[in-house]
Tab-separated table of C-alpha atoms and ligand atoms in Angstrom:
chain	number	residue	atom	x	y	z
A	4	UNK	CA	103.528	84.398	86.493
A	5	UNK	CA	102.417	87.380	84.545
A	6	UNK	CA	100.856	90.091	86.634
A	7	UNK	CA	99.676	91.720	83.434
A	8	UNK	CA	96.874	89.165	82.961
A	9	UNK	CA	93.618	90.782	84.019
A	10	UNK	CA	91.661	88.694	86.556
A	11	UNK	CA	87.923	89.322	86.956
A	12	UNK	CA	87.129	89.253	90.674
A	13	UNK	CA	83.510	90.372	90.610
A	14	UNK	CA	81.134	87.571	91.537
A	15	UNK	CA	83.631	85.717	93.738
A	16	UNK	CA	82.280	87.053	97.062
A	17	UNK	CA	85.258	89.384	97.144
A	18	UNK	CA	84.998	91.853	99.984
A	19	UNK	CA	86.868	94.360	97.856
A	20	UNK	CA	85.073	93.933	94.525
A	21	UNK	CA	81.565	92.722	95.279
A	22	UNK	CA	79.136	95.435	96.157
A	23	UNK	CA	77.967	93.830	99.384
A	24	UNK	CA	81.481	93.968	100.777
A	25	UNK	CA	82.281	97.368	99.351
A	26	UNK	CA	79.209	99.025	100.847
A	27	UNK	CA	80.647	98.399	104.296
A	28	UNK	CA	83.219	101.064	103.440
A	29	UNK	CA	81.553	103.205	100.781
A	30	UNK	CA	77.894	104.093	100.972
A	31	UNK	CA	77.991	105.757	97.521
A	32	UNK	CA	79.466	102.688	95.839
A	33	UNK	CA	77.687	100.965	92.984
A	34	UNK	CA	78.503	98.421	90.287
A	35	UNK	CA	80.600	100.984	88.386
A	36	UNK	CA	82.891	101.667	91.339
A	37	UNK	CA	86.561	100.766	91.155
A	38	UNK	CA	87.634	99.340	94.510
A	39	UNK	CA	91.050	100.489	95.675
A	40	UNK	CA	90.525	100.079	99.373
A	41	UNK	CA	90.981	96.933	101.500
A	42	UNK	CA	94.543	95.557	101.386
A	43	UNK	CA	94.430	92.600	99.071
A	44	UNK	CA	95.762	92.378	95.531
A	45	UNK	CA	93.930	91.673	92.292
A	46	UNK	CA	96.541	89.101	91.249
A	47	UNK	CA	96.311	85.335	91.323
A	48	UNK	CA	98.273	83.472	93.945
A	49	UNK	CA	101.393	81.733	92.589
A	50	UNK	CA	100.654	78.769	90.303
A	51	UNK	CA	102.704	76.388	92.429
A	52	UNK	CA	100.461	77.306	95.370
A	53	UNK	CA	97.306	76.740	93.327
A	54	UNK	CA	98.652	73.335	92.182
A	55	UNK	CA	99.438	72.202	95.713
A	56	UNK	CA	95.985	73.277	96.923
A	57	UNK	CA	94.280	71.479	94.027
A	58	UNK	CA	96.168	68.299	94.811
A	59	UNK	CA	95.033	68.453	98.412
A	60	UNK	CA	91.427	69.162	97.369
A	61	UNK	CA	91.481	66.065	95.190
A	62	UNK	CA	92.176	63.947	98.251
A	63	UNK	CA	88.722	64.943	99.430
A	64	UNK	CA	89.063	64.436	103.186
A	65	UNK	CA	89.462	67.591	105.246
A	66	UNK	CA	89.387	66.437	108.849
A	67	UNK	CA	91.306	68.000	111.728
A	68	UNK	CA	94.834	68.688	110.653
A	69	UNK	CA	98.159	69.342	112.215
A	70	UNK	CA	101.306	71.052	110.975
A	71	UNK	CA	104.344	68.947	110.238
A	72	UNK	CA	108.038	69.750	110.461
A	73	UNK	CA	108.110	71.139	106.919
A	74	UNK	CA	105.681	73.852	107.942
A	75	UNK	CA	107.918	75.145	110.725
A	76	UNK	CA	111.092	74.697	108.691
A	77	UNK	CA	109.593	76.826	105.910
A	78	UNK	CA	108.957	79.753	108.244
A	79	UNK	CA	112.416	79.429	109.788
A	80	UNK	CA	113.969	79.370	106.300
A	81	UNK	CA	112.005	82.433	105.178
A	82	UNK	CA	112.814	84.583	108.183
A	83	UNK	CA	116.512	83.660	108.078
A	84	UNK	CA	116.808	84.053	104.344
A	85	UNK	CA	114.943	87.320	104.012
A	86	UNK	CA	115.401	89.059	107.330
A	87	UNK	CA	118.506	87.359	108.672
A	88	UNK	CA	116.555	86.399	111.769
A	89	UNK	CA	117.445	83.045	113.331
A	90	UNK	CA	114.432	81.679	115.110
A	91	UNK	CA	113.705	78.393	116.835
A	92	UNK	CA	110.809	76.425	115.394
A	93	UNK	CA	109.122	76.180	118.790
A	94	UNK	CA	108.815	79.991	118.957
A	95	UNK	CA	106.191	79.836	116.188
A	96	UNK	CA	102.510	80.027	117.114
A	97	UNK	CA	100.149	79.634	114.129
A	98	UNK	CA	97.016	81.798	114.319
A	99	UNK	CA	94.106	82.403	111.980
A	100	UNK	CA	95.130	85.995	111.292
A	101	UNK	CA	97.229	88.803	112.666
A	102	UNK	CA	94.277	90.791	113.996
A	103	UNK	CA	93.094	87.914	116.235
A	104	UNK	CA	96.705	87.625	117.416
A	105	UNK	CA	96.719	91.305	118.397
A	106	UNK	CA	93.653	90.634	120.535
A	107	UNK	CA	95.225	87.565	122.182
A	108	UNK	CA	98.372	89.576	122.941
A	109	UNK	CA	96.413	92.502	124.374
A	110	UNK	CA	94.426	90.189	126.619
A	111	UNK	CA	97.378	88.051	127.629
A	112	UNK	CA	99.820	90.835	128.525
A	113	UNK	CA	97.704	93.763	129.705
A	114	UNK	CA	94.903	94.277	132.218
A	115	UNK	CA	91.544	95.963	131.808
A	116	UNK	CA	92.112	99.750	131.744
A	117	UNK	CA	95.839	99.529	130.871
A	118	UNK	CA	97.170	101.737	128.097
A	119	UNK	CA	98.440	100.375	124.781
A	120	UNK	CA	100.543	102.700	122.640
A	121	UNK	CA	99.899	102.958	118.883
A	122	UNK	CA	101.338	105.330	116.305
A	123	UNK	CA	98.615	107.178	114.389
A	124	UNK	CA	97.837	107.368	111.553
A	125	UNK	CA	97.737	103.584	111.668
A	126	UNK	CA	95.858	100.480	110.519
A	127	UNK	CA	92.491	100.889	112.328
A	128	UNK	CA	92.268	97.408	113.924
A	129	UNK	CA	95.237	98.363	116.121
A	130	UNK	CA	92.981	100.817	117.932
A	131	UNK	CA	89.831	98.687	117.666
A	132	UNK	CA	91.557	95.639	119.173
A	133	UNK	CA	92.621	97.736	122.151
A	134	UNK	CA	89.208	99.326	122.637
A	135	UNK	CA	87.029	96.233	122.253
A	136	UNK	CA	89.130	94.516	124.878
A	137	UNK	CA	88.566	97.319	127.385
A	138	UNK	CA	92.097	98.753	127.239
A	139	UNK	CA	92.947	102.371	126.529
A	140	UNK	CA	94.403	103.549	123.233
A	141	UNK	CA	97.379	105.805	123.873
A	142	UNK	CA	98.490	107.619	120.764
A	143	UNK	CA	102.094	108.439	119.953
A	144	UNK	CA	101.360	110.229	116.663
A	145	UNK	CA	103.907	110.144	113.889
A	146	UNK	CA	105.418	113.534	113.049
A	147	UNK	CA	105.172	114.880	109.558
A	148	UNK	CA	108.385	116.458	108.282
A	149	UNK	CA	107.494	117.692	104.788
A	150	UNK	CA	106.309	114.550	103.040
A	151	UNK	CA	108.061	112.136	105.373
A	152	UNK	CA	106.696	110.673	108.572
A	153	UNK	CA	108.992	110.169	111.517
A	154	UNK	CA	108.534	108.803	114.992
A	155	UNK	CA	108.271	111.228	117.871
A	156	UNK	CA	110.709	109.565	120.269
A	157	UNK	CA	110.331	112.146	123.068
A	158	UNK	CA	106.601	111.572	123.131
A	159	UNK	CA	107.096	107.789	122.823
A	160	UNK	CA	109.377	107.860	125.844
A	161	UNK	CA	106.791	109.813	127.841
A	162	UNK	CA	104.097	107.310	126.925
A	163	UNK	CA	106.226	104.238	127.659
A	164	UNK	CA	107.494	105.706	130.932
A	165	UNK	CA	103.928	105.897	132.229
A	166	UNK	CA	103.436	102.753	134.375
A	167	UNK	CA	99.818	102.509	133.215
A	168	UNK	CA	100.910	101.857	129.614
A	169	UNK	CA	101.999	98.259	129.169
A	170	UNK	CA	102.475	97.624	125.478
A	171	UNK	CA	103.464	99.160	122.156
A	172	UNK	CA	101.953	97.901	118.902
A	173	UNK	CA	104.409	98.752	116.159
A	174	UNK	CA	103.452	98.664	112.492
A	175	UNK	CA	106.615	97.717	110.608
A	176	UNK	CA	106.533	98.543	107.718
A	177	UNK	CA	103.894	101.116	108.524
A	178	UNK	CA	100.389	100.945	107.063
A	179	UNK	CA	99.098	103.417	105.798
A	180	UNK	CA	102.033	105.809	105.419
A	181	UNK	CA	104.379	103.334	103.748
A	182	UNK	CA	107.535	103.906	105.777
A	183	UNK	CA	110.011	101.062	106.187
A	184	UNK	CA	111.559	101.955	109.531
A	185	UNK	CA	115.351	102.150	109.527
A	186	UNK	CA	117.579	100.131	111.839
A	187	UNK	CA	118.394	103.298	113.711
A	188	UNK	CA	114.729	104.147	114.293
A	189	UNK	CA	113.923	100.607	115.392
A	190	UNK	CA	116.880	100.489	117.741
A	191	UNK	CA	115.551	103.584	119.494
A	192	UNK	CA	112.109	101.988	119.828
A	193	UNK	CA	113.622	98.795	121.196
A	194	UNK	CA	115.841	100.610	123.672
A	195	UNK	CA	112.819	102.520	125.028
A	196	UNK	CA	110.792	99.308	125.403
A	197	UNK	CA	113.738	97.724	127.221
A	198	UNK	CA	114.290	100.768	129.421
A	199	UNK	CA	110.671	100.761	130.599
A	200	UNK	CA	110.151	96.972	130.334
A	201	UNK	CA	107.230	97.226	127.932
A	202	UNK	CA	105.949	94.493	125.614
A	203	UNK	CA	106.480	95.237	121.938
A	204	UNK	CA	104.141	93.666	119.400
A	205	UNK	CA	105.760	94.197	116.019
A	206	UNK	CA	103.271	93.642	113.213
A	207	UNK	CA	105.551	92.736	110.301
A	208	UNK	CA	102.805	91.538	107.952
A	209	UNK	CA	104.023	93.892	105.166
A	210	UNK	CA	107.712	93.071	105.621
A	211	UNK	CA	108.108	91.215	102.320
A	212	UNK	CA	106.672	94.117	100.338
A	213	UNK	CA	109.718	96.351	100.331
A	214	UNK	CA	110.055	98.673	97.354
A	215	UNK	CA	112.864	100.593	95.695
A	216	UNK	CA	115.673	98.712	97.439
A	217	UNK	CA	114.728	99.906	100.894
A	218	UNK	CA	115.911	97.621	103.662
A	219	UNK	CA	113.553	95.955	106.087
A	220	UNK	CA	114.888	95.233	109.563
A	221	UNK	CA	112.986	92.883	111.835
A	222	UNK	CA	112.819	93.919	115.473
A	223	UNK	CA	113.770	90.320	116.253
A	224	UNK	CA	117.293	90.907	114.923
A	225	UNK	CA	118.030	93.850	117.231
A	226	UNK	CA	119.219	93.889	120.863
A	227	UNK	CA	118.972	90.277	122.118
A	228	UNK	CA	117.470	91.468	125.404
A	229	UNK	CA	114.254	92.428	123.601
A	230	UNK	CA	113.365	88.723	123.256
A	231	UNK	CA	111.904	88.874	126.769
A	232	UNK	CA	109.318	91.401	125.594
A	233	UNK	CA	108.838	90.493	121.953
A	234	UNK	CA	105.897	89.327	119.836
A	235	UNK	CA	106.395	89.426	116.032
A	236	UNK	CA	103.456	88.944	113.668
A	237	UNK	CA	104.102	87.450	110.217
A	238	UNK	CA	101.884	86.091	107.479
A	239	UNK	CA	101.670	84.905	103.873
A	240	UNK	CA	98.472	86.881	103.397
A	241	UNK	CA	99.767	90.201	102.025
A	242	UNK	CA	102.897	88.847	100.280
A	243	UNK	CA	101.217	86.098	98.276
A	244	UNK	CA	97.657	87.447	98.235
A	245	UNK	CA	96.230	84.698	100.436
A	246	UNK	CA	94.296	86.692	103.050
A	247	UNK	CA	91.253	84.435	102.632
A	248	UNK	CA	93.259	81.438	103.835
A	249	UNK	CA	93.531	82.965	107.313
A	250	UNK	CA	97.046	81.759	108.007
A	251	UNK	CA	99.587	83.699	109.998
A	252	UNK	CA	102.389	82.963	112.412
A	253	UNK	CA	103.254	84.745	115.593
A	254	UNK	CA	106.848	84.442	116.721
A	255	UNK	CA	107.302	84.569	120.485
A	256	UNK	CA	110.850	83.770	121.656
A	257	UNK	CA	110.184	83.970	125.410
A	258	UNK	CA	108.649	80.781	126.809
A	259	UNK	CA	106.616	82.530	129.523
A	260	UNK	CA	105.104	85.017	127.048
A	261	UNK	CA	104.444	82.225	124.575
A	262	UNK	CA	102.623	80.166	127.182
A	263	UNK	CA	100.484	83.119	128.254
A	264	UNK	CA	99.637	83.883	124.640
A	265	UNK	CA	98.628	80.265	123.909
A	266	UNK	CA	96.582	80.157	127.137
A	267	UNK	CA	94.694	83.212	125.950
A	268	UNK	CA	94.021	81.527	122.605
A	269	UNK	CA	92.736	78.412	124.323
A	270	UNK	CA	90.099	80.489	126.151
A	271	UNK	CA	88.366	80.835	122.800
A	272	UNK	CA	89.188	77.235	121.903
A	273	UNK	CA	91.642	78.340	119.221
A	274	UNK	CA	94.371	75.728	119.033
A	275	UNK	CA	97.686	76.857	117.561
A	276	UNK	CA	97.163	74.844	114.380
A	277	UNK	CA	97.162	76.438	110.929
A	278	UNK	CA	94.229	76.272	108.574
A	279	UNK	CA	94.604	73.131	106.430
A	280	UNK	CA	94.916	75.073	103.172
A	281	UNK	CA	96.901	77.844	104.770
A	282	UNK	CA	99.503	75.310	105.876
A	283	UNK	CA	99.813	73.833	102.389
A	284	UNK	CA	100.076	77.269	100.813
A	285	UNK	CA	102.663	78.386	103.329
A	286	UNK	CA	104.950	75.427	102.712
A	287	UNK	CA	104.920	76.365	99.033
A	288	UNK	CA	105.351	80.107	99.503
A	289	UNK	CA	108.232	80.037	101.925
A	290	UNK	CA	110.669	78.646	99.381
A	291	UNK	CA	113.100	79.780	96.693
A	292	UNK	CA	110.239	79.567	94.202
A	293	UNK	CA	108.158	81.844	96.415
A	294	UNK	CA	111.010	84.279	96.522
A	295	UNK	CA	111.247	84.413	92.713
A	296	UNK	CA	107.506	85.046	92.430
A	297	UNK	CA	107.841	87.837	94.982
A	298	UNK	CA	110.670	89.479	93.051
A	299	UNK	CA	108.427	89.717	89.965
A	300	UNK	CA	105.584	91.065	92.049
A	301	UNK	CA	107.777	93.826	93.461
A	302	UNK	CA	108.696	94.962	89.932
A	303	UNK	CA	105.010	95.212	88.963
A	304	UNK	CA	104.148	97.087	92.162
A	305	UNK	CA	107.021	99.529	91.754
A	306	UNK	CA	105.951	100.265	88.184
A	307	UNK	CA	102.363	100.837	89.255
A	308	UNK	CA	103.427	103.168	92.036
A	309	UNK	CA	105.664	105.191	89.714
A	310	UNK	CA	102.874	105.395	87.157
A	311	UNK	CA	100.482	106.684	89.823
A	312	UNK	CA	102.939	109.219	91.211
A	313	UNK	CA	103.912	110.481	87.784
A	314	UNK	CA	100.275	110.802	86.695
A	315	UNK	CA	99.365	112.884	89.720
A	316	UNK	CA	102.461	115.074	89.434
A	317	UNK	CA	101.710	115.858	85.798
A	318	UNK	CA	97.918	116.103	85.740
A	319	UNK	CA	96.789	116.874	89.276
A	320	UNK	CA	99.752	118.574	90.954
A	321	UNK	CA	97.737	119.710	93.972
A	322	UNK	CA	97.152	116.079	94.905
A	323	UNK	CA	100.408	114.726	96.299
A	324	UNK	CA	101.435	111.107	96.298
A	325	UNK	CA	103.747	110.592	99.289
A	326	UNK	CA	107.060	108.757	98.855
A	327	UNK	CA	106.584	105.046	99.420
A	328	UNK	CA	109.163	102.629	100.809
A	329	UNK	CA	107.020	99.538	101.304
A	330	UNK	CA	103.492	98.040	100.971
A	331	UNK	CA	101.197	98.474	97.962
A	332	UNK	CA	99.206	101.220	99.660
A	333	UNK	CA	99.814	104.769	98.498
A	334	UNK	CA	99.227	107.606	100.941
A	335	UNK	CA	97.849	110.544	99.011
A	336	UNK	CA	97.574	114.082	100.284
A	337	UNK	CA	94.503	116.146	99.295
A	338	UNK	CA	94.959	118.807	101.980
A	339	UNK	CA	95.717	121.574	99.500
A	340	UNK	CA	92.148	121.264	98.170
A	341	UNK	CA	90.656	122.227	101.540
A	342	UNK	CA	87.794	119.748	101.348
A	343	UNK	CA	86.090	118.252	104.359
A	344	UNK	CA	86.344	114.453	104.747
A	345	UNK	CA	82.747	114.138	103.575
A	346	UNK	CA	83.277	116.393	100.527
A	347	UNK	CA	86.369	114.427	99.564
A	348	UNK	CA	84.563	111.127	100.028
A	349	UNK	CA	81.657	112.347	97.901
A	350	UNK	CA	83.932	113.441	95.080
A	351	UNK	CA	85.868	110.189	95.103
A	352	UNK	CA	83.021	107.771	95.596
A	353	UNK	CA	80.055	109.460	93.969
A	354	UNK	CA	81.732	111.471	91.198
A	355	UNK	CA	84.915	109.580	90.345
A	356	UNK	CA	83.471	106.200	91.377
A	357	UNK	CA	86.653	105.147	93.106
A	358	UNK	CA	86.532	103.512	96.515
A	359	UNK	CA	89.589	104.246	98.650
A	360	UNK	CA	90.104	104.443	102.409
A	361	UNK	CA	89.573	107.948	103.787
A	362	UNK	CA	92.557	109.018	105.871
A	363	UNK	CA	90.402	109.732	108.934
A	364	UNK	CA	89.865	106.022	109.608
A	365	UNK	CA	93.566	105.794	110.472
A	366	UNK	CA	93.174	108.408	113.202
A	367	UNK	CA	92.423	112.130	113.185
A	368	UNK	CA	95.996	112.727	111.935
A	369	UNK	CA	95.000	111.128	108.604
A	370	UNK	CA	92.238	113.598	107.717
A	371	UNK	CA	92.849	115.170	104.298
A	372	UNK	CA	94.594	112.030	102.985
A	373	UNK	CA	93.422	108.842	101.339
A	374	UNK	CA	94.993	105.403	101.209
A	375	UNK	CA	94.878	103.969	97.710
A	376	UNK	CA	95.583	100.303	97.005
A	377	UNK	CA	97.439	100.111	93.686
A	378	UNK	CA	97.957	96.314	93.651
A	379	UNK	CA	95.733	95.996	90.626
A	380	UNK	CA	95.992	95.518	86.898
A	381	UNK	CA	97.596	98.556	85.252
A	382	UNK	CA	94.470	99.153	83.142
A	383	UNK	CA	92.391	99.446	86.334
A	384	UNK	CA	94.817	101.971	87.759
A	385	UNK	CA	94.742	103.965	84.520
A	386	UNK	CA	90.950	104.000	84.475
A	387	UNK	CA	90.811	105.114	88.109
A	388	UNK	CA	93.283	107.931	87.484
A	389	UNK	CA	91.377	109.147	84.433
A	390	UNK	CA	88.219	109.288	86.539
A	391	UNK	CA	90.081	111.084	89.297
A	392	UNK	CA	91.393	113.648	86.821
A	393	UNK	CA	87.943	114.280	85.382
A	394	UNK	CA	86.461	114.767	88.786
A	395	UNK	CA	89.233	117.005	90.209
A	396	UNK	CA	90.657	118.878	87.212
A	397	UNK	CA	88.687	122.040	87.892
A	398	UNK	CA	89.519	122.258	91.564
B	409	LIG	C1	99.329	96.125	109.441
B	409	LIG	C2	98.314	95.061	109.210
B	409	LIG	N1	98.137	94.099	110.141
B	409	LIG	C3	97.223	93.115	109.977
B	409	LIG	C4	96.431	93.065	108.849
B	409	LIG	C5	95.396	91.999	108.702
B	409	LIG	O1	95.889	90.769	109.057
B	409	LIG	P1	94.963	89.479	109.101
B	409	LIG	O2	94.116	89.486	107.878
B	409	LIG	O3	95.960	88.371	109.124
B	409	LIG	O4	94.175	89.561	110.362
B	409	LIG	C6	96.579	94.034	107.863
B	409	LIG	C7	95.725	94.034	106.676
B	409	LIG	O5	95.643	94.959	105.931
B	409	LIG	C8	97.545	95.054	108.046
B	409	LIG	O6	97.737	96.011	107.140
């Protein structure tokens, strides 16, 4: 697969590229805007996935489906091979997305009014899922040490020690700040959850997108005791650019937790069965061939990130691209320009015609930053950076 082939996405009902979708995020957007916001990539899914889907489409009957042994074996293979995590197939609960799974977990394991700890700045649906289900968002903000974010373990301990707070939602790797948490950091998180007997939902959706030889550690491979409190969210959606297939898997080792989670799903009539096309895609992706495709993707992403960082350092040194360990989402610091969120948004969207995610949507701690999705063709990134330079060079 060559990631250097440009793929036109306009006119495909793309939430990212088609104006109707983009306007939800950017009121100044128009047909000239370059979308660098929502987290999907502008690359085609692997050819072997496309072929398998086409073959299934040709059959022409799309009735209720189930998942066979190959489906579960594929996930088991992937998690063992990549993360050295040995799971049992029956721990796997297919869901139609990670965000719905967060909601099921919140409803299954906490009560109305309970606190759920999240680490701002963080992927906004973490907070939304807590709020719309009538629970309270409890923030354990990440600490900024220079250009590196770290967890505030003293504050985390205080929050987890409070009997009202029942759950931690961990973003690992962390969107939007791009940290891949170290084993040491994760061990501290796990030991605090064990100490205070709190559920840990580890959203590992970005765990295959590890850059520059950083090492991803799944919470599932740490202290065995954590299994009693553990929910791990995985998916093919980010890794293989298949978000529209709505196929994810939630790994729940403890039988009581798993049963409660599935009961919660059944309240909205959602059976733990994968989407028919999602299942076919997943069987293809979670393979040696999938791994080779991913290796090539990582090279393209690393090059794009380095290009972006280098461009900003040379041409717009007041705008700082933070170090990135994982994901294809760059966290960019505009604080030196002293612009309000609205001024920054105006300059980016109306002047430069680039649509990114303003840092404030990730929590107040993100104000002054943007999240920029660089999983695009290099020419698109170049064009966006030229526009950015033109719009900001005199500031
Ligand atoms: C951390 C994180 N979790 C979940 C999701 C979305 O998952 P899904 O589309 O499976 O609901 C995203 C998408 O950007 C994400 O970054």
